[in-house]
mmCIF file of C-alpha atoms in Angstrom:
data_model
loop_
_atom_site.group_PDB
_atom_site.id
_atom_site.type_symbol
_atom_site.label_atom_id
_atom_site.label_comp_id
_atom_site.label_asym_id
_atom_site.label_seq_id
_atom_site.Cartn_x
_atom_site.Cartn_y
_atom_site.Cartn_z
ATOM 1 C CA UNK A 1 142.613 183.695 279.179
ATOM 2 C CA UNK A 2 145.091 184.002 276.333
ATOM 3 C CA UNK A 3 146.582 187.432 275.726
ATOM 4 C CA UNK A 4 147.702 188.248 272.227
ATOM 5 C CA UNK A 5 149.197 191.732 272.149
ATOM 6 C CA UNK A 6 150.000 193.768 269.073
ATOM 7 C CA UNK A 7 152.036 196.928 268.897
ATOM 8 C CA UNK A 8 151.817 199.635 267.908
ATOM 9 C CA UNK A 9 148.032 200.115 267.857
ATOM 10 C CA UNK A 10 148.367 202.441 264.878
ATOM 11 C CA UNK A 11 151.090 203.696 262.616
ATOM 12 C CA UNK A 12 151.335 206.442 259.995
ATOM 13 C CA UNK A 13 154.178 206.195 257.481
ATOM 14 C CA UNK A 14 155.105 207.873 254.223
ATOM 15 C CA UNK A 15 155.027 206.038 250.923
ATOM 16 C CA UNK A 16 158.344 204.259 250.441
ATOM 17 C CA UNK A 17 159.060 203.843 254.161
ATOM 18 C CA UNK A 18 159.693 200.384 255.533
ATOM 19 C CA UNK A 19 157.887 199.448 258.711
ATOM 20 C CA UNK A 20 157.347 196.612 261.140
ATOM 21 C CA UNK A 21 154.862 195.544 263.801
ATOM 22 C CA UNK A 22 155.011 193.115 266.698
ATOM 23 C CA UNK A 23 152.703 190.348 267.877
ATOM 24 C CA UNK A 24 153.282 188.826 271.336
ATOM 25 C CA UNK A 25 151.638 185.603 272.437
ATOM 26 C CA UNK A 26 151.949 182.960 275.158
ATOM 27 C CA UNK A 27 154.936 180.705 274.448
ATOM 28 C CA UNK A 28 153.486 177.573 276.062
ATOM 29 C CA UNK A 29 151.758 174.878 273.983
ATOM 30 C CA UNK A 30 152.276 176.837 270.761
ATOM 31 C CA UNK A 31 150.658 175.417 267.628
ATOM 32 C CA UNK A 32 150.414 178.156 265.004
ATOM 33 C CA UNK A 33 150.555 181.909 264.459
ATOM 34 C CA UNK A 34 148.489 183.551 261.707
ATOM 35 C CA UNK A 35 148.822 186.998 260.153
ATOM 36 C CA UNK A 36 145.864 188.637 258.384
ATOM 37 C CA UNK A 37 145.448 191.877 256.490
ATOM 38 C CA UNK A 38 142.042 193.553 256.809
ATOM 39 C CA UNK A 39 140.959 196.481 254.685
ATOM 40 C CA UNK A 40 137.822 198.368 255.667
ATOM 41 C CA UNK A 41 134.614 196.833 254.253
ATOM 42 C CA UNK A 42 136.501 193.814 252.894
ATOM 43 C CA UNK A 43 137.203 190.273 254.129
ATOM 44 C CA UNK A 44 140.269 189.655 256.288
ATOM 45 C CA UNK A 45 142.917 188.282 253.940
ATOM 46 C CA UNK A 46 145.329 185.584 255.106
ATOM 47 C CA UNK A 47 148.992 186.555 254.794
ATOM 48 C CA UNK A 48 150.907 183.823 256.602
ATOM 49 C CA UNK A 49 150.460 180.761 258.781
ATOM 50 C CA UNK A 50 153.613 180.053 260.764
ATOM 51 C CA UNK A 51 154.205 176.945 262.805
ATOM 52 C CA UNK A 52 157.955 176.435 263.346
ATOM 53 C CA UNK A 53 160.288 178.380 265.622
ATOM 54 C CA UNK A 54 162.588 180.458 263.435
ATOM 55 C CA UNK A 55 160.139 180.412 260.499
ATOM 56 C CA UNK A 56 160.519 183.270 258.041
ATOM 57 C CA UNK A 57 157.880 183.764 255.361
ATOM 58 C CA UNK A 58 157.691 186.259 252.523
ATOM 59 C CA UNK A 59 154.946 187.427 250.171
ATOM 60 C CA UNK A 60 156.059 190.215 247.858
ATOM 61 C CA UNK A 61 157.150 193.173 250.008
ATOM 62 C CA UNK A 62 155.710 191.649 253.195
ATOM 63 C CA UNK A 63 157.619 189.214 255.374
ATOM 64 C CA UNK A 64 157.221 187.723 258.847
ATOM 65 C CA UNK A 65 159.391 186.006 261.421
ATOM 66 C CA UNK A 66 158.476 183.782 264.328
ATOM 67 C CA UNK A 67 160.063 183.112 267.735
ATOM 68 C CA UNK A 68 157.967 180.568 269.602
ATOM 69 C CA UNK A 69 160.364 180.251 272.553
ATOM 70 C CA UNK A 70 159.999 183.906 273.537
ATOM 71 C CA UNK A 71 156.485 184.295 272.121
ATOM 72 C CA UNK A 72 156.686 186.946 269.428
ATOM 73 C CA UNK A 73 156.346 187.458 265.695
ATOM 74 C CA UNK A 74 157.354 190.438 263.570
ATOM 75 C CA UNK A 75 155.664 191.548 260.358
ATOM 76 C CA UNK A 76 157.771 193.689 258.020
ATOM 77 C CA UNK A 77 156.614 195.758 255.063
ATOM 78 C CA UNK A 78 159.334 197.011 252.735
ATOM 79 C CA UNK A 79 158.721 200.177 250.718
ATOM 80 C CA UNK A 80 155.158 200.806 251.966
ATOM 81 C CA UNK A 81 152.553 201.789 249.389
ATOM 82 C CA UNK A 82 149.183 203.510 249.974
ATOM 83 C CA UNK A 83 147.433 200.241 249.091
ATOM 84 C CA UNK A 84 149.152 198.615 252.100
ATOM 85 C CA UNK A 85 146.926 200.744 254.347
ATOM 86 C CA UNK A 86 144.899 198.269 256.408
ATOM 87 C CA UNK A 87 144.633 196.688 259.826
ATOM 88 C CA UNK A 88 147.127 193.868 260.336
ATOM 89 C CA UNK A 89 145.902 191.195 262.725
ATOM 90 C CA UNK A 90 147.817 188.350 264.255
ATOM 91 C CA UNK A 91 146.098 185.301 265.712
ATOM 92 C CA UNK A 92 147.514 182.592 267.955
ATOM 93 C CA UNK A 93 146.490 178.953 268.066
ATOM 94 C CA UNK A 94 147.278 176.983 271.230
ATOM 95 C CA UNK A 95 147.117 173.279 270.605
ATOM 96 C CA UNK A 96 145.524 171.812 267.521
ATOM 97 C CA UNK A 97 141.927 172.714 268.343
ATOM 98 C CA UNK A 98 140.927 175.099 265.500
ATOM 99 C CA UNK A 99 140.594 178.022 267.931
ATOM 100 C CA UNK A 100 142.311 181.255 266.893
ATOM 101 C CA UNK A 101 142.746 184.034 269.468
ATOM 102 C CA UNK A 102 143.200 187.376 267.744
ATOM 103 C CA UNK A 103 145.104 190.460 268.773
ATOM 104 C CA UNK A 104 143.495 193.884 268.399
ATOM 105 C CA UNK A 105 145.536 194.631 265.307
ATOM 106 C CA UNK A 106 147.847 197.368 264.080
ATOM 107 C CA UNK A 107 146.204 200.010 261.879
ATOM 108 C CA UNK A 108 148.667 201.084 259.190
ATOM 109 C CA UNK A 109 148.114 204.242 257.178
ATOM 110 C CA UNK A 110 150.507 204.922 254.305
ATOM 111 C CA UNK A 111 150.443 208.516 253.114
ATOM 112 C CA UNK A 112 151.233 209.195 249.441
ATOM 113 C CA UNK B 1 137.377 180.089 243.884
ATOM 114 C CA UNK B 2 138.720 181.222 247.277
ATOM 115 C CA UNK B 3 135.655 183.192 248.227
ATOM 116 C CA UNK B 4 133.498 182.928 251.305
ATOM 117 C CA UNK B 5 130.185 184.712 250.826
ATOM 118 C CA UNK B 6 127.904 185.996 253.554
ATOM 119 C CA UNK B 7 124.348 187.273 253.391
ATOM 120 C CA UNK B 8 122.951 189.673 254.231
ATOM 121 C CA UNK B 9 125.629 192.374 254.343
ATOM 122 C CA UNK B 10 123.599 194.405 256.832
ATOM 123 C CA UNK B 11 120.739 193.416 259.124
ATOM 124 C CA UNK B 12 118.593 195.440 261.496
ATOM 125 C CA UNK B 13 116.325 193.482 263.801
ATOM 126 C CA UNK B 14 114.182 193.999 266.838
ATOM 127 C CA UNK B 15 114.622 192.062 270.058
ATOM 128 C CA UNK B 16 111.596 189.868 269.304
ATOM 129 C CA UNK B 17 112.554 189.028 265.729
ATOM 130 C CA UNK B 18 113.944 185.774 264.365
ATOM 131 C CA UNK B 19 116.503 186.072 261.586
ATOM 132 C CA UNK B 20 119.295 184.004 260.067
ATOM 133 C CA UNK B 21 122.767 184.767 258.788
ATOM 134 C CA UNK B 22 124.084 182.661 255.933
ATOM 135 C CA UNK B 23 127.589 181.708 254.888
ATOM 136 C CA UNK B 24 128.686 179.706 251.851
ATOM 137 C CA UNK B 25 131.984 178.403 250.478
ATOM 138 C CA UNK B 26 132.799 176.189 247.508
ATOM 139 C CA UNK B 27 136.434 175.429 248.265
ATOM 140 C CA UNK B 28 135.730 171.938 249.591
ATOM 141 C CA UNK B 29 136.638 173.059 253.095
ATOM 142 C CA UNK B 30 135.349 170.883 255.918
ATOM 143 C CA UNK B 31 135.785 173.296 258.837
ATOM 144 C CA UNK B 32 133.597 176.389 259.170
ATOM 145 C CA UNK B 33 133.592 179.084 261.827
ATOM 146 C CA UNK B 34 131.484 181.916 263.226
ATOM 147 C CA UNK B 35 133.242 184.897 264.803
ATOM 148 C CA UNK B 36 131.803 187.991 266.437
ATOM 149 C CA UNK B 37 133.590 191.328 266.320
ATOM 150 C CA UNK B 38 132.530 194.332 268.374
ATOM 151 C CA UNK B 39 133.889 197.787 267.574
ATOM 152 C CA UNK B 40 137.573 198.285 268.459
ATOM 153 C CA UNK B 41 137.859 194.679 269.645
ATOM 154 C CA UNK B 42 139.431 191.634 267.983
ATOM 155 C CA UNK B 43 137.251 188.954 266.375
ATOM 156 C CA UNK B 44 136.125 186.373 268.951
ATOM 157 C CA UNK B 45 135.377 182.773 268.068
ATOM 158 C CA UNK B 46 131.781 181.656 268.627
ATOM 159 C CA UNK B 47 131.412 178.249 266.964
ATOM 160 C CA UNK B 48 133.427 175.744 264.932
ATOM 161 C CA UNK B 49 131.972 173.024 262.741
ATOM 162 C CA UNK B 50 134.216 170.219 261.570
ATOM 163 C CA UNK B 51 132.838 167.773 258.990
ATOM 164 C CA UNK B 52 129.354 169.202 259.590
ATOM 165 C CA UNK B 53 129.507 168.474 263.316
ATOM 166 C CA UNK B 54 129.692 171.166 265.997
ATOM 167 C CA UNK B 55 133.133 170.812 267.558
ATOM 168 C CA UNK B 56 133.503 174.068 269.500
ATOM 169 C CA UNK B 57 130.881 176.246 271.201
ATOM 170 C CA UNK B 58 132.590 179.060 273.086
ATOM 171 C CA UNK B 59 129.832 179.295 275.710
ATOM 172 C CA UNK B 60 127.654 181.299 273.359
ATOM 173 C CA UNK B 61 124.135 182.154 274.636
ATOM 174 C CA UNK B 62 121.374 179.954 273.246
ATOM 175 C CA UNK B 63 119.777 182.909 271.455
ATOM 176 C CA UNK B 64 122.468 182.172 268.833
ATOM 177 C CA UNK B 65 121.880 178.804 267.154
ATOM 178 C CA UNK B 66 124.336 177.555 264.521
ATOM 179 C CA UNK B 67 123.482 175.066 261.817
ATOM 180 C CA UNK B 68 125.602 173.341 259.181
ATOM 181 C CA UNK B 69 123.168 171.729 256.706
ATOM 182 C CA UNK B 70 125.949 170.562 254.387
ATOM 183 C CA UNK B 71 129.682 170.969 253.870
ATOM 184 C CA UNK B 72 129.268 174.233 251.903
ATOM 185 C CA UNK B 73 126.760 176.066 254.073
ATOM 186 C CA UNK B 74 126.782 177.501 257.560
ATOM 187 C CA UNK B 75 123.870 179.339 259.134
ATOM 188 C CA UNK B 76 123.519 181.315 262.328
ATOM 189 C CA UNK B 77 119.939 181.544 263.575
ATOM 190 C CA UNK B 78 119.178 184.540 265.760
ATOM 191 C CA UNK B 79 116.278 184.822 268.190
ATOM 192 C CA UNK B 80 115.478 187.249 271.000
ATOM 193 C CA UNK B 81 118.750 189.100 270.662
ATOM 194 C CA UNK B 82 119.802 191.975 272.872
ATOM 195 C CA UNK B 83 121.158 195.373 271.775
ATOM 196 C CA UNK B 84 124.603 194.345 273.050
ATOM 197 C CA UNK B 85 124.631 191.597 270.392
ATOM 198 C CA UNK B 86 125.041 194.283 267.738
ATOM 199 C CA UNK B 87 128.342 193.518 266.042
ATOM 200 C CA UNK B 88 130.022 192.332 262.851
ATOM 201 C CA UNK B 89 129.544 188.581 262.404
ATOM 202 C CA UNK B 90 132.276 186.930 260.378
ATOM 203 C CA UNK B 91 132.217 183.495 258.822
ATOM 204 C CA UNK B 92 135.382 181.601 257.895
ATOM 205 C CA UNK B 93 136.326 178.228 256.486
ATOM 206 C CA UNK B 94 139.461 176.083 256.360
ATOM 207 C CA UNK B 95 140.617 172.804 254.920
ATOM 208 C CA UNK B 96 140.166 170.925 258.243
ATOM 209 C CA UNK B 97 143.439 169.092 257.907
ATOM 210 C CA UNK B 98 145.464 167.763 260.812
ATOM 211 C CA UNK B 99 144.672 169.777 263.921
ATOM 212 C CA UNK B 100 143.151 172.717 262.079
ATOM 213 C CA UNK B 101 146.243 174.967 261.979
ATOM 214 C CA UNK B 102 145.719 175.867 258.365
ATOM 215 C CA UNK B 103 144.694 179.164 256.753
ATOM 216 C CA UNK B 104 141.191 180.361 257.505
ATOM 217 C CA UNK B 105 139.397 182.148 254.681
ATOM 218 C CA UNK B 106 137.007 184.837 255.820
ATOM 219 C CA UNK B 107 133.851 186.314 254.387
ATOM 220 C CA UNK B 108 133.202 190.076 254.492
ATOM 221 C CA UNK B 109 130.836 189.749 257.439
ATOM 222 C CA UNK B 110 127.258 190.707 258.283
ATOM 223 C CA UNK B 111 126.857 193.961 260.181
ATOM 224 C CA UNK B 112 124.029 193.355 262.687
ATOM 225 C CA UNK B 113 122.140 196.049 264.589
ATOM 226 C CA UNK B 114 119.685 194.989 267.278
ATOM 227 C CA UNK B 115 117.166 197.636 268.289
#
């Protein structure tokens, strides 16, 4: 059984705050780590696919880092906006077999 | 077009009914996926099709029967479901490049209630 842990479970921040969440995954036989953003009643939206230790990716105000040796990834949001409110899911792929194992997600609420 | 569509959006069925969920993509992707998500739990993989062939079945009960009639369509046939099968069913697709570690594009899901 693969355990993908995300923390915190939920987070409330004020508009303009910067925030970050953590995804922990098994470090053995790593293949890829995905981040998704999921708004209620919408499709999960892909943010990043990360494959190399030390990877850093950025998309607007959102960025992510990856440490495959210790088994964690951080997602950062700079200057949070109310439209960033969503559940942020990470998903781990062990070996190149198409199978993603998801964490439970971090629910972010940004108050105006 | 980066959209994955799913129909219906909502479905209520009895335990003796037969119904089907449909998923469609026109991105030329050759891998398609079914996930199941119960409330307050992460999505769990059910099936993967790669080049229209079933490549992963995560020990899903036979009352769920997947079908991939062509590279754009993925169906999930439902028969004799149980109330505990009530969940959000998500479809996804990806390019199906080397090893499958590429971005998966998700549909909005079908919310299923089994009475």
